[in-house]
Short mmCIF file of C-alpha atoms and ligand atoms in Angstrom, two decimals:
data_model
loop_
_atom_site.label_atom_id
_atom_site.label_comp_id
_atom_site.label_asym_id
_atom_site.label_seq_id
_atom_site.Cartn_x
_atom_site.Cartn_y
_atom_site.Cartn_z
CA MET A 1 -83.34 -19.86 -20.53
CA SER A 2 -83.11 -16.60 -22.47
CA GLU A 3 -79.40 -15.89 -22.29
CA LEU A 4 -76.29 -17.66 -23.62
CA SER A 5 -73.87 -19.10 -21.06
CA VAL A 6 -70.95 -17.42 -22.90
CA ASN A 7 -69.98 -13.83 -23.80
CA HIS A 8 -68.08 -14.84 -26.97
CA LEU A 9 -68.59 -17.57 -29.58
CA LEU A 10 -65.09 -19.05 -29.71
CA GLY A 11 -65.96 -22.68 -30.35
CA ILE A 12 -68.77 -25.22 -29.94
CA LYS A 13 -66.62 -26.77 -27.21
CA TYR A 14 -67.61 -23.91 -24.87
CA LEU A 15 -71.38 -24.16 -25.46
CA THR A 16 -74.05 -26.13 -23.62
CA GLU A 17 -76.95 -28.00 -25.21
CA GLN A 18 -79.25 -25.24 -23.88
CA ASP A 19 -77.15 -22.62 -25.68
CA ILE A 20 -77.67 -24.49 -28.96
CA ASP A 21 -81.43 -24.78 -28.32
CA LEU A 22 -81.61 -21.04 -27.64
CA ILE A 23 -79.62 -20.21 -30.80
CA PHE A 24 -81.94 -22.46 -32.87
CA GLU A 25 -85.15 -20.96 -31.42
CA THR A 26 -83.81 -17.48 -32.12
CA ALA A 27 -82.71 -18.51 -35.64
CA ASP A 28 -86.24 -19.89 -36.33
CA HIS A 29 -87.55 -16.40 -35.67
CA PHE A 30 -84.91 -14.71 -37.84
CA LYS A 31 -85.46 -17.18 -40.66
CA GLU A 32 -89.06 -16.05 -40.73
CA VAL A 33 -87.87 -12.40 -40.76
CA ILE A 34 -85.51 -12.86 -43.73
CA ASN A 35 -88.29 -14.45 -45.75
CA ARG A 36 -90.58 -11.42 -45.30
CA ALA A 37 -90.90 -8.69 -47.93
CA ILE A 38 -89.01 -6.36 -45.56
CA LYS A 39 -86.07 -8.48 -44.47
CA LYS A 40 -84.68 -6.12 -41.89
CA VAL A 41 -85.25 -5.44 -38.18
CA PRO A 42 -83.99 -2.38 -36.26
CA THR A 43 -82.80 -4.46 -33.28
CA LEU A 44 -79.05 -3.66 -33.33
CA ARG A 45 -79.12 -0.04 -34.46
CA ASP A 46 -76.71 0.94 -31.67
CA ILE A 47 -74.16 -1.84 -32.28
CA THR A 48 -71.02 -1.63 -34.45
CA ILE A 49 -69.43 -4.81 -35.72
CA ALA A 50 -66.01 -5.30 -37.35
CA ASN A 51 -65.49 -8.26 -39.66
CA ILE A 52 -61.78 -8.96 -39.74
CA PHE A 53 -60.61 -11.67 -42.10
CA PHE A 54 -56.99 -12.81 -42.13
CA GLU A 55 -57.90 -15.75 -44.40
CA ASP A 56 -59.90 -16.01 -47.62
CA SER A 57 -63.64 -16.41 -47.43
CA THR A 58 -66.64 -15.98 -49.69
CA ARG A 59 -69.77 -17.33 -48.12
CA THR A 60 -68.91 -16.91 -44.45
CA LYS A 61 -67.94 -13.26 -44.89
CA LEU A 62 -70.99 -12.43 -47.00
CA SER A 63 -73.24 -14.34 -44.64
CA PHE A 64 -71.99 -12.49 -41.55
CA GLU A 65 -72.21 -9.14 -43.30
CA LEU A 66 -75.75 -9.81 -44.46
CA ALA A 67 -76.76 -11.02 -40.98
CA GLU A 68 -75.35 -7.83 -39.44
CA LYS A 69 -77.12 -5.61 -41.96
CA ARG A 70 -80.44 -7.43 -41.54
CA LEU A 71 -80.15 -6.59 -37.82
CA SER A 72 -79.38 -2.92 -38.68
CA ALA A 73 -75.93 -2.97 -37.06
CA ASP A 74 -73.18 -0.67 -38.37
CA VAL A 75 -70.57 -2.76 -40.16
CA ILE A 76 -66.91 -2.27 -41.01
CA ASN A 77 -64.88 -4.77 -43.02
CA PHE A 78 -61.19 -5.45 -42.90
CA SER A 79 -59.15 -7.92 -44.94
CA ALA A 80 -55.59 -8.64 -43.85
CA GLY A 81 -54.33 -8.65 -47.43
CA GLN A 82 -54.92 -4.92 -47.81
CA SER A 83 -53.91 -3.84 -44.29
CA SER A 84 -51.06 -2.80 -41.99
CA VAL A 85 -50.67 -6.42 -40.89
CA LYS A 86 -48.42 -6.63 -43.92
CA LYS A 87 -46.37 -3.80 -42.34
CA GLY A 88 -45.71 -5.87 -39.20
CA GLU A 89 -48.51 -4.77 -36.85
CA THR A 90 -49.50 -7.34 -34.17
CA LEU A 91 -52.99 -8.85 -33.94
CA ILE A 92 -53.75 -7.09 -30.63
CA ASP A 93 -52.58 -3.71 -31.97
CA THR A 94 -54.61 -4.13 -35.15
CA VAL A 95 -57.74 -5.03 -33.23
CA ASN A 96 -57.28 -2.40 -30.49
CA ASN A 97 -56.97 0.25 -33.17
CA ILE A 98 -60.23 -0.94 -34.67
CA LEU A 99 -61.87 -1.01 -31.23
CA SER A 100 -60.82 2.56 -30.42
CA MET A 101 -63.25 3.50 -33.18
CA LYS A 102 -65.94 2.23 -30.75
CA VAL A 103 -66.59 -1.22 -32.11
CA ASP A 104 -68.68 -3.57 -29.92
CA MET A 105 -68.16 -6.91 -31.62
CA VAL A 106 -65.47 -8.55 -33.74
CA VAL A 107 -66.08 -11.40 -36.19
CA MET A 108 -62.68 -12.88 -36.96
CA ARG A 109 -61.28 -15.51 -39.30
CA HIS A 110 -57.61 -16.30 -38.74
CA PRO A 111 -55.19 -19.04 -39.89
CA ASN A 112 -53.94 -19.71 -36.34
CA PRO A 113 -55.88 -22.12 -34.10
CA GLY A 114 -56.89 -20.31 -30.89
CA ALA A 115 -56.61 -16.80 -32.37
CA GLY A 116 -60.13 -15.90 -31.23
CA ILE A 117 -59.54 -17.23 -27.71
CA PHE A 118 -56.34 -15.17 -27.48
CA LEU A 119 -58.13 -12.05 -28.67
CA SER A 120 -61.04 -12.49 -26.25
CA ARG A 121 -58.56 -12.35 -23.36
CA HIS A 122 -56.87 -9.16 -24.54
CA VAL A 123 -59.48 -6.86 -26.04
CA LYS A 124 -62.78 -5.45 -24.82
CA ALA A 125 -65.33 -6.65 -27.38
CA ALA A 126 -67.48 -9.70 -27.98
CA ILE A 127 -65.59 -12.06 -30.28
CA ILE A 128 -67.11 -14.46 -32.81
CA ASN A 129 -64.77 -17.04 -34.29
CA ALA A 130 -65.45 -17.30 -38.04
CA GLY A 131 -62.84 -20.07 -38.41
CA ASP A 132 -59.45 -20.36 -36.67
CA GLY A 133 -57.06 -22.48 -38.74
CA ALA A 134 -57.88 -26.18 -38.57
CA HIS A 135 -59.48 -25.73 -35.11
CA GLU A 136 -63.14 -24.59 -34.97
CA HIS A 137 -65.78 -22.97 -37.15
CA PRO A 138 -68.70 -22.77 -34.73
CA THR A 139 -71.29 -20.91 -36.83
CA GLN A 140 -70.78 -23.44 -39.65
CA ALA A 141 -71.50 -26.34 -37.27
CA LEU A 142 -74.56 -24.53 -35.88
CA LEU A 143 -76.00 -23.93 -39.34
CA ASP A 144 -75.24 -27.53 -40.29
CA SER A 145 -77.14 -28.93 -37.29
CA PHE A 146 -79.94 -26.40 -37.82
CA SER A 147 -80.25 -27.64 -41.42
CA ILE A 148 -80.38 -31.29 -40.29
CA ARG A 149 -83.06 -30.38 -37.74
CA GLU A 150 -85.04 -28.61 -40.48
CA ARG A 151 -84.81 -31.52 -42.95
CA LEU A 152 -85.13 -34.47 -40.55
CA GLY A 153 -87.09 -32.93 -37.66
CA GLY A 154 -84.26 -33.18 -35.13
CA VAL A 155 -80.63 -34.01 -34.51
CA ALA A 156 -80.78 -36.39 -31.52
CA GLY A 157 -80.44 -40.02 -32.59
CA LYS A 158 -79.59 -39.16 -36.22
CA LYS A 159 -76.64 -40.94 -37.82
CA VAL A 160 -74.24 -38.47 -39.40
CA VAL A 161 -71.05 -39.29 -41.29
CA ILE A 162 -68.47 -36.61 -41.97
CA VAL A 163 -66.48 -37.56 -45.07
CA GLY A 164 -63.07 -36.45 -46.30
CA ASP A 165 -60.25 -34.33 -44.95
CA ILE A 166 -61.04 -34.59 -41.23
CA LEU A 167 -57.43 -33.86 -40.28
CA HIS A 168 -57.34 -30.29 -41.61
CA SER A 169 -60.99 -29.40 -41.16
CA ARG A 170 -62.35 -26.96 -38.59
CA VAL A 171 -65.82 -27.78 -39.94
CA ALA A 172 -65.30 -31.43 -38.92
CA LEU A 173 -64.22 -30.65 -35.36
CA SER A 174 -66.99 -28.13 -34.69
CA ASN A 175 -69.54 -30.50 -36.22
CA ILE A 176 -68.38 -33.37 -34.04
CA PHE A 177 -68.76 -31.25 -30.89
CA ALA A 178 -72.16 -29.88 -31.96
CA LEU A 179 -73.63 -33.20 -33.10
CA LYS A 180 -72.43 -35.10 -30.02
CA LEU A 181 -73.80 -32.40 -27.70
CA GLN A 182 -77.22 -32.82 -29.31
CA GLY A 183 -77.17 -36.62 -29.08
CA ALA A 184 -76.44 -37.58 -32.69
CA ASP A 185 -74.47 -40.70 -33.60
CA VAL A 186 -71.33 -39.58 -35.48
CA LYS A 187 -68.80 -41.34 -37.71
CA VAL A 188 -65.90 -39.97 -39.71
CA CYS A 189 -64.87 -41.48 -43.03
CA GLY A 190 -61.80 -40.92 -45.19
CA PRO A 191 -58.38 -42.31 -45.99
CA ARG A 192 -56.40 -43.15 -42.83
CA THR A 193 -53.90 -40.38 -43.63
CA LEU A 194 -56.67 -37.78 -43.34
CA LEU A 195 -58.12 -39.07 -40.06
CA PRO A 196 -56.51 -37.71 -36.84
CA LYS A 197 -54.92 -40.53 -34.82
CA HIS A 198 -57.04 -40.33 -31.65
CA ILE A 199 -60.28 -39.15 -33.22
CA GLU A 200 -62.23 -41.97 -31.48
CA SER A 201 -61.53 -40.26 -28.14
CA LEU A 202 -64.10 -37.62 -29.22
CA GLY A 203 -66.76 -40.34 -29.17
CA VAL A 204 -67.01 -40.84 -32.93
CA GLY A 205 -66.76 -44.03 -34.98
CA VAL A 206 -64.24 -44.48 -37.78
CA GLU A 207 -65.05 -46.03 -41.17
CA THR A 208 -62.58 -46.07 -44.04
CA ASN A 209 -65.04 -47.60 -46.53
CA LEU A 210 -67.34 -44.94 -48.00
CA ARG A 211 -70.06 -47.35 -49.14
CA LYS A 212 -70.34 -48.86 -45.66
CA ALA A 213 -70.45 -45.38 -44.12
CA LEU A 214 -73.24 -44.32 -46.48
CA GLU A 215 -75.21 -47.52 -45.85
CA TRP A 216 -75.08 -46.70 -42.14
CA CYS A 217 -75.91 -42.98 -42.12
CA ASP A 218 -78.94 -40.69 -42.42
CA VAL A 219 -76.79 -37.70 -43.37
CA ALA A 220 -73.42 -37.41 -45.16
CA ASN A 221 -71.49 -34.16 -44.74
CA MET A 222 -68.91 -34.01 -47.55
CA LEU A 223 -65.78 -31.95 -46.90
CA ARG A 224 -63.37 -30.28 -49.27
CA ILE A 225 -59.73 -31.39 -49.37
CA GLN A 226 -57.90 -28.50 -47.65
CA ASN A 227 -54.93 -28.35 -50.05
CA GLU A 228 -53.92 -24.97 -48.63
CA ARG A 229 -53.20 -26.60 -45.23
CA MET A 230 -51.13 -29.51 -46.61
CA GLU A 231 -47.41 -29.40 -46.91
CA PHE A 232 -47.17 -32.83 -48.57
CA SER A 233 -49.43 -35.41 -50.28
CA TYR A 234 -51.84 -37.40 -48.12
CA PHE A 235 -53.16 -39.54 -51.00
CA PRO A 236 -51.78 -40.57 -54.41
CA THR A 237 -53.92 -38.51 -56.83
CA THR A 238 -57.12 -36.47 -56.78
CA ARG A 239 -58.61 -38.97 -59.24
CA GLU A 240 -57.96 -41.88 -56.89
CA TYR A 241 -59.33 -39.89 -53.94
CA SER A 242 -62.56 -39.14 -55.75
CA GLN A 243 -62.94 -42.76 -56.87
CA GLN A 244 -62.75 -43.94 -53.26
CA TYR A 245 -64.23 -41.03 -51.31
CA GLY A 246 -66.30 -39.03 -53.76
CA ILE A 247 -70.09 -39.37 -53.98
CA ASN A 248 -71.71 -39.74 -57.39
CA LYS A 249 -75.29 -40.41 -58.45
CA ASN A 250 -74.70 -44.16 -59.09
CA LEU A 251 -73.37 -44.70 -55.61
CA LEU A 252 -76.22 -42.71 -54.08
CA GLU A 253 -78.87 -44.59 -56.06
CA SER A 254 -77.39 -47.98 -55.21
CA LEU A 255 -78.13 -47.41 -51.50
CA ASP A 256 -81.41 -48.84 -50.26
CA LYS A 257 -82.49 -45.53 -48.66
CA GLU A 258 -82.43 -41.78 -49.31
CA ILE A 259 -79.72 -40.05 -47.36
CA VAL A 260 -79.28 -36.29 -46.94
CA ILE A 261 -76.19 -34.74 -48.57
CA MET A 262 -74.47 -31.70 -47.08
CA HIS A 263 -71.38 -29.65 -47.92
CA PRO A 264 -70.06 -26.48 -46.24
CA GLY A 265 -68.74 -25.07 -49.54
CA PRO A 266 -66.75 -24.24 -51.49
CA ILE A 267 -67.48 -27.40 -53.50
CA ASN A 268 -64.87 -28.97 -55.73
CA ARG A 269 -67.30 -30.48 -58.23
CA GLY A 270 -66.10 -33.87 -59.42
CA VAL A 271 -63.75 -34.38 -56.46
CA GLU A 272 -65.73 -34.96 -53.23
CA ILE A 273 -69.12 -34.64 -54.91
CA THR A 274 -70.35 -34.76 -58.52
CA SER A 275 -72.61 -32.04 -59.93
CA ASP A 276 -75.66 -34.31 -60.24
CA VAL A 277 -75.43 -35.10 -56.51
CA ALA A 278 -74.72 -31.50 -55.45
CA ASP A 279 -77.74 -30.29 -57.41
CA SER A 280 -80.11 -33.17 -56.51
CA ASN A 281 -83.13 -33.07 -54.16
CA GLN A 282 -81.17 -35.04 -51.60
CA SER A 283 -78.67 -32.20 -51.29
CA ILE A 284 -79.42 -29.43 -48.77
CA ILE A 285 -76.32 -27.40 -49.66
CA LEU A 286 -78.22 -24.22 -50.56
CA ASP A 287 -80.49 -24.56 -47.50
CA GLN A 288 -77.29 -24.55 -45.45
CA VAL A 289 -76.30 -21.24 -47.03
CA GLU A 290 -79.74 -19.71 -46.39
CA ASN A 291 -79.77 -20.97 -42.81
CA GLY A 292 -76.29 -19.52 -42.28
CA VAL A 293 -77.71 -15.99 -42.33
CA ALA A 294 -80.44 -16.82 -39.77
CA ILE A 295 -77.97 -18.63 -37.49
CA ARG A 296 -75.48 -15.75 -37.61
CA MET A 297 -78.26 -13.24 -36.91
CA ALA A 298 -79.21 -15.32 -33.86
CA VAL A 299 -75.64 -15.57 -32.55
CA ILE A 300 -74.95 -11.84 -33.05
CA TYR A 301 -78.28 -10.86 -31.47
CA LEU A 302 -77.77 -13.10 -28.42
CA LEU A 303 -74.18 -11.96 -27.85
CA ALA A 304 -75.12 -8.29 -28.36
CA SER A 305 -77.84 -8.57 -25.74
CA LYS A 306 -75.11 -9.51 -23.26
CA ILE A 307 -72.98 -6.41 -23.96
CA LYS A 308 -75.73 -3.86 -23.34
C1 NCD B 1 -65.23 -23.94 -44.81
C2 NCD B 1 -64.07 -23.23 -44.13
O1 NCD B 1 -63.68 -22.13 -44.52
O2 NCD B 1 -63.61 -23.79 -43.16
N1 NCD B 1 -65.97 -23.13 -45.65
C3 NCD B 1 -66.90 -22.28 -45.16
O3 NCD B 1 -66.73 -21.65 -44.14
N2 NCD B 1 -68.06 -22.23 -45.81
C4 NCD B 1 -64.81 -25.20 -45.46
C5 NCD B 1 -63.79 -25.15 -46.54
O4 NCD B 1 -63.12 -24.15 -46.79
O5 NCD B 1 -63.64 -26.20 -47.19
#
């Protein structure tokens, strides 16, 4: 197969296992490209991409922009904070105005779940969801699985635990879909208040004891507490949370095996992960960031080849 089954990347939920294989094979190629002395290819010289961000972002925005530039696409950037959205313009009007400047693809981050899906039905451009509220963050899940595959040789059959604020995390949901699709064994771990009620219906196990979860897994993906999405307290204090659900070097060394530590960033050092763990050899956090560029190049390239 040399083509994706979709015209937009709205969520992992809409992808097939073959789509993921194709994205990974393409990303392998681009990873080699970005490690050359000349890190750029002329492939998308005739494509214009708009990055529109209605929510804060550091690494995702930079990673998309770098991926687009490495492919030689023309890039425009738009942040809602400095725009006419503040003057009451609707999402469709904002985006249609951008598209009338002949834009082929939109990378969008938005606080509302389903914003990308909505947009894909109303505007004529390929849409990539760069995070829609607490719903999905598909390129993050793709780069996470790609990083597991790189470190452990594959994803199928691997035991992965996602730890922390599952309830408010789009990274958790997209990871669950991606890992299950590739045949991994998945558990979620956190305080009951941060685990969605019917999470088992997605085919994942639930473990509220961190030590037990770590003893079981090959990989632990540590999530940040999404304070910005909470309207009240889900646990007594940050200190208590980190005592029960944070990973530190002692805990890691007391396990009878070496597990792989991941984190999508931004890290809250000392809360979900201590510095010595984040910076240890077991952590692949910076590999995730590097792989993010290759994965986004692959997704953009594959979607662009469907517009032409
Ligand atoms: C994540 C996000 O924005 O959902 N970060 C990211 O994209 N690298 C996770 C988070 O903010 O905690």
